[in-house]
Amino acid sequence: MARPRKPLLSTDRIVETARALVDAEGLAAVSTRRLAAELGVSGPSLYNHFRTKDQILEAVADSVSAQVELSMFEDGRDWRTALHDWAVSYRAALRDHPNIVPVLARGPGRRPAGLRLADAVFGAMVRAGWPPAQATSIGALMRYFIMGSALGSFAGGFVDDESAYDPADYPHLGQAHLLAEQQEKIDERAFETGLGALLDGLAVQYAGLVREG
């Protein structure tokens, strides 16, 4: 009986395996030796697809960018609704893969999915009537806000030990020990509050542009 063949090594398979490692153990877990072991191949075979660990991490980052929905910029939604829906999709992708955020935060570089994302946002804002300089600023500020929301949890930063918040020292933190157990709900509400305020401010600016005509 013929021995079962191992799945062929491919760029996609390497990226999927590296992404799973990053998700489970963080960026430091990724090395060519570790990846080769996970894939059941020899280390040198990886070099046919990626020359360095950094290239692998860049590809993992781009695979996460590719998960962000962009159809809202092409299906007739107004610019504010499109930005909101895109931000929610972007945050969801980062929430699912938080350990890759430091790589994504460097900017898109030459990553194709990252560049498509930037192109979609900028193009939609310009089509909506925003001057190019302001469209660039909008893309930047949205990225700052979304990336920042993905770098850590506000609610998760508090311990669930009531004794840590002595009212003599922290008179307004009497309920802080309850935050961690409501982490997802609190962080979600904070994101929507901040996103709404950000878009409200942009809407005021946009109304001014329309008046100036």
mmCIF file with all atom_site columns, C-alpha atoms in Angstrom:
data_model
loop_
_atom_site.group_PDB
_atom_site.id
_atom_site.type_symbol
_atom_site.label_atom_id
_atom_site.label_alt_id
_atom_site.label_comp_id
_atom_site.label_asym_id
_atom_site.label_entity_id
_atom_site.label_seq_id
_atom_site.pdbx_PDB_ins_code
_atom_site.Cartn_x
_atom_site.Cartn_y
_atom_site.Cartn_z
_atom_site.occupancy
_atom_site.B_iso_or_equiv
_atom_site.pdbx_formal_charge
_atom_site.auth_seq_id
_atom_site.auth_comp_id
_atom_site.auth_asym_id
_atom_site.auth_atom_id
_atom_site.pdbx_PDB_model_num
ATOM 1   C CA . MET A 1 1   ? 0.000   0.000  0.000  1.00 0.00 ? 1   MET A CA 1
ATOM 2   C CA . ALA A 1 2   ? 1.341   3.395  -0.937 1.00 0.00 ? 2   ALA A CA 1
ATOM 3   C CA . ARG A 1 3   ? 2.258   5.675  1.964  1.00 0.00 ? 3   ARG A CA 1
ATOM 4   C CA . PRO A 1 4   ? -0.045  8.705  2.360  1.00 0.00 ? 4   PRO A CA 1
ATOM 5   C CA . ARG A 1 5   ? 1.478   11.796 0.887  1.00 0.00 ? 5   ARG A CA 1
ATOM 6   C CA . LYS A 1 6   ? 1.971   14.880 3.015  1.00 0.00 ? 6   LYS A CA 1
ATOM 7   C CA . PRO A 1 7   ? 0.073   17.950 1.858  1.00 0.00 ? 7   PRO A CA 1
ATOM 8   C CA . LEU A 1 8   ? 2.167   19.991 -0.522 1.00 0.00 ? 8   LEU A CA 1
ATOM 9   C CA . LEU A 1 9   ? 3.898   22.945 1.069  1.00 0.00 ? 9   LEU A CA 1
ATOM 10  C CA . SER A 1 10  ? 2.394   26.199 -0.156 1.00 0.00 ? 10  SER A CA 1
ATOM 11  C CA . THR A 1 11  ? 2.513   29.866 0.724  1.00 0.00 ? 11  THR A CA 1
ATOM 12  C CA . ASP A 1 12  ? -1.069  29.723 1.993  1.00 0.00 ? 12  ASP A CA 1
ATOM 13  C CA . ARG A 1 13  ? -0.352  26.736 4.210  1.00 0.00 ? 13  ARG A CA 1
ATOM 14  C CA . ILE A 1 14  ? 2.707   28.430 5.706  1.00 0.00 ? 14  ILE A CA 1
ATOM 15  C CA . VAL A 1 15  ? 0.743   31.621 6.399  1.00 0.00 ? 15  VAL A CA 1
ATOM 16  C CA . GLU A 1 16  ? -2.176  29.731 7.961  1.00 0.00 ? 16  GLU A CA 1
ATOM 17  C CA . THR A 1 17  ? 0.161   27.809 10.236 1.00 0.00 ? 17  THR A CA 1
ATOM 18  C CA . ALA A 1 18  ? 2.114   30.929 11.201 1.00 0.00 ? 18  ALA A CA 1
ATOM 19  C CA . ARG A 1 19  ? -1.130  32.811 11.904 1.00 0.00 ? 19  ARG A CA 1
ATOM 20  C CA . ALA A 1 20  ? -2.305  30.027 14.199 1.00 0.00 ? 20  ALA A CA 1
ATOM 21  C CA . LEU A 1 21  ? 1.004   30.183 16.064 1.00 0.00 ? 21  LEU A CA 1
ATOM 22  C CA . VAL A 1 22  ? 0.795   33.954 16.436 1.00 0.00 ? 22  VAL A CA 1
ATOM 23  C CA . ASP A 1 23  ? -2.790  33.712 17.657 1.00 0.00 ? 23  ASP A CA 1
ATOM 24  C CA . ALA A 1 24  ? -1.952  31.053 20.217 1.00 0.00 ? 24  ALA A CA 1
ATOM 25  C CA . GLU A 1 25  ? 1.486   32.080 21.441 1.00 0.00 ? 25  GLU A CA 1
ATOM 26  C CA . GLY A 1 26  ? 2.395   35.524 20.110 1.00 0.00 ? 26  GLY A CA 1
ATOM 27  C CA . LEU A 1 27  ? 4.900   36.891 17.616 1.00 0.00 ? 27  LEU A CA 1
ATOM 28  C CA . ALA A 1 28  ? 7.907   35.387 19.377 1.00 0.00 ? 28  ALA A CA 1
ATOM 29  C CA . ALA A 1 29  ? 6.612   31.869 18.706 1.00 0.00 ? 29  ALA A CA 1
ATOM 30  C CA . VAL A 1 30  ? 7.228   32.191 14.982 1.00 0.00 ? 30  VAL A CA 1
ATOM 31  C CA . SER A 1 31  ? 10.564  30.944 13.678 1.00 0.00 ? 31  SER A CA 1
ATOM 32  C CA . THR A 1 32  ? 11.509  28.992 10.597 1.00 0.00 ? 32  THR A CA 1
ATOM 33  C CA . ARG A 1 33  ? 12.501  26.033 12.758 1.00 0.00 ? 33  ARG A CA 1
ATOM 34  C CA . ARG A 1 34  ? 9.185   26.032 14.640 1.00 0.00 ? 34  ARG A CA 1
ATOM 35  C CA . LEU A 1 35  ? 7.165   26.475 11.470 1.00 0.00 ? 35  LEU A CA 1
ATOM 36  C CA . ALA A 1 36  ? 9.015   23.673 9.718  1.00 0.00 ? 36  ALA A CA 1
ATOM 37  C CA . ALA A 1 37  ? 8.273   21.377 12.655 1.00 0.00 ? 37  ALA A CA 1
ATOM 38  C CA . GLU A 1 38  ? 4.588   22.338 12.659 1.00 0.00 ? 38  GLU A CA 1
ATOM 39  C CA . LEU A 1 39  ? 4.357   21.752 8.921  1.00 0.00 ? 39  LEU A CA 1
ATOM 40  C CA . GLY A 1 40  ? 6.329   18.508 8.970  1.00 0.00 ? 40  GLY A CA 1
ATOM 41  C CA . VAL A 1 41  ? 8.942   19.740 6.500  1.00 0.00 ? 41  VAL A CA 1
ATOM 42  C CA . SER A 1 42  ? 12.614  20.613 6.540  1.00 0.00 ? 42  SER A CA 1
ATOM 43  C CA . GLY A 1 43  ? 13.561  24.181 7.429  1.00 0.00 ? 43  GLY A CA 1
ATOM 44  C CA . PRO A 1 44  ? 15.231  25.002 4.095  1.00 0.00 ? 44  PRO A CA 1
ATOM 45  C CA . SER A 1 45  ? 12.027  24.188 2.192  1.00 0.00 ? 45  SER A CA 1
ATOM 46  C CA . LEU A 1 46  ? 10.407  27.288 3.690  1.00 0.00 ? 46  LEU A CA 1
ATOM 47  C CA . TYR A 1 47  ? 12.932  29.472 1.903  1.00 0.00 ? 47  TYR A CA 1
ATOM 48  C CA . ASN A 1 48  ? 11.333  28.623 -1.411 1.00 0.00 ? 48  ASN A CA 1
ATOM 49  C CA . HIS A 1 49  ? 8.379   30.748 -0.216 1.00 0.00 ? 49  HIS A CA 1
ATOM 50  C CA . PHE A 1 50  ? 9.779   33.188 2.380  1.00 0.00 ? 50  PHE A CA 1
ATOM 51  C CA . ARG A 1 51  ? 13.336  34.286 2.931  1.00 0.00 ? 51  ARG A CA 1
ATOM 52  C CA . THR A 1 52  ? 12.938  35.655 6.466  1.00 0.00 ? 52  THR A CA 1
ATOM 53  C CA . LYS A 1 53  ? 10.731  35.494 9.535  1.00 0.00 ? 53  LYS A CA 1
ATOM 54  C CA . ASP A 1 54  ? 9.778   39.139 8.945  1.00 0.00 ? 54  ASP A CA 1
ATOM 55  C CA . GLN A 1 55  ? 8.408   38.242 5.513  1.00 0.00 ? 55  GLN A CA 1
ATOM 56  C CA . ILE A 1 56  ? 6.277   35.525 7.104  1.00 0.00 ? 56  ILE A CA 1
ATOM 57  C CA . LEU A 1 57  ? 4.889   37.937 9.697  1.00 0.00 ? 57  LEU A CA 1
ATOM 58  C CA . GLU A 1 58  ? 4.157   40.494 6.993  1.00 0.00 ? 58  GLU A CA 1
ATOM 59  C CA . ALA A 1 59  ? 2.191   37.831 5.115  1.00 0.00 ? 59  ALA A CA 1
ATOM 60  C CA . VAL A 1 60  ? 0.290   36.901 8.283  1.00 0.00 ? 60  VAL A CA 1
ATOM 61  C CA . ALA A 1 61  ? -0.567  40.552 8.837  1.00 0.00 ? 61  ALA A CA 1
ATOM 62  C CA . ASP A 1 62  ? -1.802  40.881 5.280  1.00 0.00 ? 62  ASP A CA 1
ATOM 63  C CA . SER A 1 63  ? -3.957  37.774 5.658  1.00 0.00 ? 63  SER A CA 1
ATOM 64  C CA . VAL A 1 64  ? -5.711  39.506 8.554  1.00 0.00 ? 64  VAL A CA 1
ATOM 65  C CA . SER A 1 65  ? -6.182  42.709 6.530  1.00 0.00 ? 65  SER A CA 1
ATOM 66  C CA . ALA A 1 66  ? -7.791  40.558 3.843  1.00 0.00 ? 66  ALA A CA 1
ATOM 67  C CA . GLN A 1 67  ? -10.507 39.580 6.349  1.00 0.00 ? 67  GLN A CA 1
ATOM 68  C CA . VAL A 1 68  ? -11.749 43.181 6.579  1.00 0.00 ? 68  VAL A CA 1
ATOM 69  C CA . GLU A 1 69  ? -14.916 43.802 4.570  1.00 0.00 ? 69  GLU A CA 1
ATOM 70  C CA . LEU A 1 70  ? -14.654 46.538 1.908  1.00 0.00 ? 70  LEU A CA 1
ATOM 71  C CA . SER A 1 71  ? -17.937 46.163 0.022  1.00 0.00 ? 71  SER A CA 1
ATOM 72  C CA . MET A 1 72  ? -19.511 49.048 1.964  1.00 0.00 ? 72  MET A CA 1
ATOM 73  C CA . PHE A 1 73  ? -17.418 51.464 -0.073 1.00 0.00 ? 73  PHE A CA 1
ATOM 74  C CA . GLU A 1 74  ? -18.871 50.207 -3.350 1.00 0.00 ? 74  GLU A CA 1
ATOM 75  C CA . ASP A 1 75  ? -22.529 49.383 -2.659 1.00 0.00 ? 75  ASP A CA 1
ATOM 76  C CA . GLY A 1 76  ? -24.031 52.855 -2.332 1.00 0.00 ? 76  GLY A CA 1
ATOM 77  C CA . ARG A 1 77  ? -23.771 53.406 1.402  1.00 0.00 ? 77  ARG A CA 1
ATOM 78  C CA . ASP A 1 78  ? -23.140 57.037 2.369  1.00 0.00 ? 78  ASP A CA 1
ATOM 79  C CA . TRP A 1 79  ? -19.624 57.853 3.519  1.00 0.00 ? 79  TRP A CA 1
ATOM 80  C CA . ARG A 1 80  ? -20.483 57.952 7.224  1.00 0.00 ? 80  ARG A CA 1
ATOM 81  C CA . THR A 1 81  ? -22.310 54.614 7.228  1.00 0.00 ? 81  THR A CA 1
ATOM 82  C CA . ALA A 1 82  ? -19.541 53.056 5.156  1.00 0.00 ? 82  ALA A CA 1
ATOM 83  C CA . LEU A 1 83  ? -16.856 54.250 7.568  1.00 0.00 ? 83  LEU A CA 1
ATOM 84  C CA . HIS A 1 84  ? -18.822 52.944 10.531 1.00 0.00 ? 84  HIS A CA 1
ATOM 85  C CA . ASP A 1 85  ? -19.426 49.518 9.008  1.00 0.00 ? 85  ASP A CA 1
ATOM 86  C CA . TRP A 1 86  ? -15.829 49.240 7.838  1.00 0.00 ? 86  TRP A CA 1
ATOM 87  C CA . ALA A 1 87  ? -14.513 50.182 11.289 1.00 0.00 ? 87  ALA A CA 1
ATOM 88  C CA . VAL A 1 88  ? -16.664 47.484 12.882 1.00 0.00 ? 88  VAL A CA 1
ATOM 89  C CA . SER A 1 89  ? -15.387 44.888 10.402 1.00 0.00 ? 89  SER A CA 1
ATOM 90  C CA . TYR A 1 90  ? -11.778 46.007 10.864 1.00 0.00 ? 90  TYR A CA 1
ATOM 91  C CA . ARG A 1 91  ? -12.011 45.856 14.653 1.00 0.00 ? 91  ARG A CA 1
ATOM 92  C CA . ALA A 1 92  ? -13.579 42.388 14.469 1.00 0.00 ? 92  ALA A CA 1
ATOM 93  C CA . ALA A 1 93  ? -10.622 41.114 12.415 1.00 0.00 ? 93  ALA A CA 1
ATOM 94  C CA . LEU A 1 94  ? -8.133  42.600 14.866 1.00 0.00 ? 94  LEU A CA 1
ATOM 95  C CA . ARG A 1 95  ? -10.074 41.305 17.865 1.00 0.00 ? 95  ARG A CA 1
ATOM 96  C CA . ASP A 1 96  ? -9.788  37.795 16.408 1.00 0.00 ? 96  ASP A CA 1
ATOM 97  C CA . HIS A 1 97  ? -6.029  38.187 15.869 1.00 0.00 ? 97  HIS A CA 1
ATOM 98  C CA . PRO A 1 98  ? -4.780  40.675 18.495 1.00 0.00 ? 98  PRO A CA 1
ATOM 99  C CA . ASN A 1 99  ? -1.185  39.424 18.583 1.00 0.00 ? 99  ASN A CA 1
ATOM 100 C CA . ILE A 1 100 ? -0.523  40.561 14.996 1.00 0.00 ? 100 ILE A CA 1
ATOM 101 C CA . VAL A 1 101 ? -1.658  44.141 15.673 1.00 0.00 ? 101 VAL A CA 1
ATOM 102 C CA . PRO A 1 102 ? 1.896   45.448 16.343 1.00 0.00 ? 102 PRO A CA 1
ATOM 103 C CA . VAL A 1 103 ? 2.896   44.356 12.821 1.00 0.00 ? 103 VAL A CA 1
ATOM 104 C CA . LEU A 1 104 ? -0.232  45.873 11.261 1.00 0.00 ? 104 LEU A CA 1
ATOM 105 C CA . ALA A 1 105 ? 0.368   49.099 13.163 1.00 0.00 ? 105 ALA A CA 1
ATOM 106 C CA . ARG A 1 106 ? 3.519   49.727 11.131 1.00 0.00 ? 106 ARG A CA 1
ATOM 107 C CA . GLY A 1 107 ? 1.317   50.543 8.141  1.00 0.00 ? 107 GLY A CA 1
ATOM 108 C CA . PRO A 1 108 ? 0.609   48.638 4.932  1.00 0.00 ? 108 PRO A CA 1
ATOM 109 C CA . GLY A 1 109 ? 4.079   48.882 3.430  1.00 0.00 ? 109 GLY A CA 1
ATOM 110 C CA . ARG A 1 110 ? 3.943   46.687 0.317  1.00 0.00 ? 110 ARG A CA 1
ATOM 111 C CA . ARG A 1 111 ? 1.230   44.341 1.613  1.00 0.00 ? 111 ARG A CA 1
ATOM 112 C CA . PRO A 1 112 ? -1.445  43.952 -1.131 1.00 0.00 ? 112 PRO A CA 1
ATOM 113 C CA . ALA A 1 113 ? -4.518  43.553 1.109  1.00 0.00 ? 113 ALA A CA 1
ATOM 114 C CA . GLY A 1 114 ? -3.381  46.418 3.318  1.00 0.00 ? 114 GLY A CA 1
ATOM 115 C CA . LEU A 1 115 ? -2.918  48.650 0.285  1.00 0.00 ? 115 LEU A CA 1
ATOM 116 C CA . ARG A 1 116 ? -6.339  47.679 -1.096 1.00 0.00 ? 116 ARG A CA 1
ATOM 117 C CA . LEU A 1 117 ? -7.831  48.637 2.251  1.00 0.00 ? 117 LEU A CA 1
ATOM 118 C CA . ALA A 1 118 ? -6.137  52.045 2.242  1.00 0.00 ? 118 ALA A CA 1
ATOM 119 C CA . ASP A 1 119 ? -7.105  52.612 -1.390 1.00 0.00 ? 119 ASP A CA 1
ATOM 120 C CA . ALA A 1 120 ? -10.770 51.762 -0.717 1.00 0.00 ? 120 ALA A CA 1
ATOM 121 C CA . VAL A 1 121 ? -11.073 54.189 2.207  1.00 0.00 ? 121 VAL A CA 1
ATOM 122 C CA . PHE A 1 122 ? -9.282  57.039 0.485  1.00 0.00 ? 122 PHE A CA 1
ATOM 123 C CA . GLY A 1 123 ? -11.159 56.569 -2.789 1.00 0.00 ? 123 GLY A CA 1
ATOM 124 C CA . ALA A 1 124 ? -14.540 56.468 -1.075 1.00 0.00 ? 124 ALA A CA 1
ATOM 125 C CA . MET A 1 125 ? -13.866 59.652 0.882  1.00 0.00 ? 125 MET A CA 1
ATOM 126 C CA . VAL A 1 126 ? -12.713 61.535 -2.210 1.00 0.00 ? 126 VAL A CA 1
ATOM 127 C CA . ARG A 1 127 ? -15.760 60.371 -4.154 1.00 0.00 ? 127 ARG A CA 1
ATOM 128 C CA . ALA A 1 128 ? -17.944 61.598 -1.305 1.00 0.00 ? 128 ALA A CA 1
ATOM 129 C CA . GLY A 1 129 ? -16.490 65.082 -1.696 1.00 0.00 ? 129 GLY A CA 1
ATOM 130 C CA . TRP A 1 130 ? -13.713 65.195 0.872  1.00 0.00 ? 130 TRP A CA 1
ATOM 131 C CA . PRO A 1 131 ? -10.578 67.000 -0.360 1.00 0.00 ? 131 PRO A CA 1
ATOM 132 C CA . PRO A 1 132 ? -7.684  64.546 -0.814 1.00 0.00 ? 132 PRO A CA 1
ATOM 133 C CA . ALA A 1 133 ? -5.699  65.933 2.131  1.00 0.00 ? 133 ALA A CA 1
ATOM 134 C CA . GLN A 1 134 ? -8.651  65.501 4.473  1.00 0.00 ? 134 GLN A CA 1
ATOM 135 C CA . ALA A 1 135 ? -9.434  62.075 3.022  1.00 0.00 ? 135 ALA A CA 1
ATOM 136 C CA . THR A 1 136 ? -5.878  61.061 3.925  1.00 0.00 ? 136 THR A CA 1
ATOM 137 C CA . SER A 1 137 ? -6.347  62.387 7.445  1.00 0.00 ? 137 SER A CA 1
ATOM 138 C CA . ILE A 1 138 ? -9.609  60.484 7.821  1.00 0.00 ? 138 ILE A CA 1
ATOM 139 C CA . GLY A 1 139 ? -7.942  57.226 6.837  1.00 0.00 ? 139 GLY A CA 1
ATOM 140 C CA . ALA A 1 140 ? -5.143  57.891 9.326  1.00 0.00 ? 140 ALA A CA 1
ATOM 141 C CA . LEU A 1 141 ? -7.375  58.833 12.252 1.00 0.00 ? 141 LEU A CA 1
ATOM 142 C CA . MET A 1 142 ? -9.648  55.844 11.683 1.00 0.00 ? 142 MET A CA 1
ATOM 143 C CA . ARG A 1 143 ? -6.633  53.550 11.718 1.00 0.00 ? 143 ARG A CA 1
ATOM 144 C CA . TYR A 1 144 ? -5.327  55.146 14.923 1.00 0.00 ? 144 TYR A CA 1
ATOM 145 C CA . PHE A 1 145 ? -8.686  54.670 16.606 1.00 0.00 ? 145 PHE A CA 1
ATOM 146 C CA . ILE A 1 146 ? -9.286  51.093 15.453 1.00 0.00 ? 146 ILE A CA 1
ATOM 147 C CA . MET A 1 147 ? -5.727  49.926 16.124 1.00 0.00 ? 147 MET A CA 1
ATOM 148 C CA . GLY A 1 148 ? -5.772  51.542 19.551 1.00 0.00 ? 148 GLY A CA 1
ATOM 149 C CA . SER A 1 149 ? -8.990  49.756 20.443 1.00 0.00 ? 149 SER A CA 1
ATOM 150 C CA . ALA A 1 150 ? -7.383  46.441 19.520 1.00 0.00 ? 150 ALA A CA 1
ATOM 151 C CA . LEU A 1 151 ? -4.152  46.860 21.489 1.00 0.00 ? 151 LEU A CA 1
ATOM 152 C CA . GLY A 1 152 ? -5.745  46.070 24.814 1.00 0.00 ? 152 GLY A CA 1
ATOM 153 C CA . SER A 1 153 ? -8.891  45.897 26.872 1.00 0.00 ? 153 SER A CA 1
ATOM 154 C CA . PHE A 1 154 ? -9.838  48.788 29.156 1.00 0.00 ? 154 PHE A CA 1
ATOM 155 C CA . ALA A 1 155 ? -12.150 46.648 31.283 1.00 0.00 ? 155 ALA A CA 1
ATOM 156 C CA . GLY A 1 156 ? -9.722  43.736 31.287 1.00 0.00 ? 156 GLY A CA 1
ATOM 157 C CA . GLY A 1 157 ? -7.069  45.982 32.808 1.00 0.00 ? 157 GLY A CA 1
ATOM 158 C CA . PHE A 1 158 ? -8.787  45.951 36.210 1.00 0.00 ? 158 PHE A CA 1
ATOM 159 C CA . VAL A 1 159 ? -8.426  43.059 38.657 1.00 0.00 ? 159 VAL A CA 1
ATOM 160 C CA . ASP A 1 160 ? -11.453 41.352 40.131 1.00 0.00 ? 160 ASP A CA 1
ATOM 161 C CA . ASP A 1 161 ? -10.196 41.814 43.705 1.00 0.00 ? 161 ASP A CA 1
ATOM 162 C CA . GLU A 1 162 ? -12.315 44.370 45.561 1.00 0.00 ? 162 GLU A CA 1
ATOM 163 C CA . SER A 1 163 ? -9.548  44.958 48.104 1.00 0.00 ? 163 SER A CA 1
ATOM 164 C CA . ALA A 1 164 ? -7.335  46.443 45.367 1.00 0.00 ? 164 ALA A CA 1
ATOM 165 C CA . TYR A 1 165 ? -9.547  49.519 45.285 1.00 0.00 ? 165 TYR A CA 1
ATOM 166 C CA . ASP A 1 166 ? -9.468  50.889 48.812 1.00 0.00 ? 166 ASP A CA 1
ATOM 167 C CA . PRO A 1 167 ? -11.998 53.750 48.912 1.00 0.00 ? 167 PRO A CA 1
ATOM 168 C CA . ALA A 1 168 ? -9.568  55.742 51.011 1.00 0.00 ? 168 ALA A CA 1
ATOM 169 C CA . ASP A 1 169 ? -7.218  55.822 48.033 1.00 0.00 ? 169 ASP A CA 1
ATOM 170 C CA . TYR A 1 170 ? -9.677  55.471 45.134 1.00 0.00 ? 170 TYR A CA 1
ATOM 171 C CA . PRO A 1 171 ? -13.022 56.920 46.227 1.00 0.00 ? 171 PRO A CA 1
ATOM 172 C CA . HIS A 1 172 ? -14.573 56.569 42.762 1.00 0.00 ? 172 HIS A CA 1
ATOM 173 C CA . LEU A 1 173 ? -13.491 53.001 41.956 1.00 0.00 ? 173 LEU A CA 1
ATOM 174 C CA . GLY A 1 174 ? -15.765 51.087 44.298 1.00 0.00 ? 174 GLY A CA 1
ATOM 175 C CA . GLN A 1 175 ? -17.141 49.002 41.395 1.00 0.00 ? 175 GLN A CA 1
ATOM 176 C CA . ALA A 1 176 ? -13.902 48.632 39.452 1.00 0.00 ? 176 ALA A CA 1
ATOM 177 C CA . HIS A 1 177 ? -13.473 45.002 40.521 1.00 0.00 ? 177 HIS A CA 1
ATOM 178 C CA . LEU A 1 178 ? -16.601 44.164 38.514 1.00 0.00 ? 178 LEU A CA 1
ATOM 179 C CA . LEU A 1 179 ? -15.284 45.497 35.207 1.00 0.00 ? 179 LEU A CA 1
ATOM 180 C CA . ALA A 1 180 ? -13.257 42.464 34.152 1.00 0.00 ? 180 ALA A CA 1
ATOM 181 C CA . GLU A 1 181 ? -16.248 40.110 34.171 1.00 0.00 ? 181 GLU A CA 1
ATOM 182 C CA . GLN A 1 182 ? -18.070 42.483 31.791 1.00 0.00 ? 182 GLN A CA 1
ATOM 183 C CA . GLN A 1 183 ? -15.012 43.033 29.595 1.00 0.00 ? 183 GLN A CA 1
ATOM 184 C CA . GLU A 1 184 ? -16.503 42.323 26.170 1.00 0.00 ? 184 GLU A CA 1
ATOM 185 C CA . LYS A 1 185 ? -19.672 44.333 26.795 1.00 0.00 ? 185 LYS A CA 1
ATOM 186 C CA . ILE A 1 186 ? -17.817 47.349 28.195 1.00 0.00 ? 186 ILE A CA 1
ATOM 187 C CA . ASP A 1 187 ? -15.154 47.384 25.492 1.00 0.00 ? 187 ASP A CA 1
ATOM 188 C CA . GLU A 1 188 ? -17.782 47.042 22.755 1.00 0.00 ? 188 GLU A CA 1
ATOM 189 C CA . ARG A 1 189 ? -19.804 49.923 24.174 1.00 0.00 ? 189 ARG A CA 1
ATOM 190 C CA . ALA A 1 190 ? -16.684 52.071 24.499 1.00 0.00 ? 190 ALA A CA 1
ATOM 191 C CA . PHE A 1 191 ? -15.746 51.388 20.881 1.00 0.00 ? 191 PHE A CA 1
ATOM 192 C CA . GLU A 1 192 ? -19.208 52.310 19.600 1.00 0.00 ? 192 GLU A CA 1
ATOM 193 C CA . THR A 1 193 ? -19.271 55.454 21.771 1.00 0.00 ? 193 THR A CA 1
ATOM 194 C CA . GLY A 1 194 ? -15.910 56.602 20.489 1.00 0.00 ? 194 GLY A CA 1
ATOM 195 C CA . LEU A 1 195 ? -16.694 55.705 16.888 1.00 0.00 ? 195 LEU A CA 1
ATOM 196 C CA . GLY A 1 196 ? -19.989 57.595 17.029 1.00 0.00 ? 196 GLY A CA 1
ATOM 197 C CA . ALA A 1 197 ? -18.315 60.676 18.491 1.00 0.00 ? 197 ALA A CA 1
ATOM 198 C CA . LEU A 1 198 ? -15.570 60.540 15.865 1.00 0.00 ? 198 LEU A CA 1
ATOM 199 C CA . LEU A 1 199 ? -18.082 60.266 13.010 1.00 0.00 ? 199 LEU A CA 1
ATOM 200 C CA . ASP A 1 200 ? -20.238 63.039 14.503 1.00 0.00 ? 200 ASP A CA 1
ATOM 201 C CA . GLY A 1 201 ? -17.218 65.332 14.425 1.00 0.00 ? 201 GLY A CA 1
ATOM 202 C CA . LEU A 1 202 ? -16.452 64.430 10.824 1.00 0.00 ? 202 LEU A CA 1
ATOM 203 C CA . ALA A 1 203 ? -20.085 65.056 9.883  1.00 0.00 ? 203 ALA A CA 1
ATOM 204 C CA . VAL A 1 204 ? -19.824 68.603 11.252 1.00 0.00 ? 204 VAL A CA 1
ATOM 205 C CA . GLN A 1 205 ? -16.717 69.189 9.129  1.00 0.00 ? 205 GLN A CA 1
ATOM 206 C CA . TYR A 1 206 ? -18.419 67.694 6.093  1.00 0.00 ? 206 TYR A CA 1
ATOM 207 C CA . ALA A 1 207 ? -21.453 69.959 6.507  1.00 0.00 ? 207 ALA A CA 1
ATOM 208 C CA . GLY A 1 208 ? -19.068 72.917 6.481  1.00 0.00 ? 208 GLY A CA 1
ATOM 209 C CA . LEU A 1 209 ? -17.520 71.702 3.235  1.00 0.00 ? 209 LEU A CA 1
ATOM 210 C CA . VAL A 1 210 ? -20.943 71.395 1.644  1.00 0.00 ? 210 VAL A CA 1
ATOM 211 C CA . ARG A 1 211 ? -21.908 74.925 2.731  1.00 0.00 ? 211 ARG A CA 1
ATOM 212 C CA . GLU A 1 212 ? -18.702 76.341 1.314  1.00 0.00 ? 212 GLU A CA 1
ATOM 213 C CA . GLY A 1 213 ? -19.570 74.495 -1.813 1.00 0.00 ? 213 GLY A CA 1
#
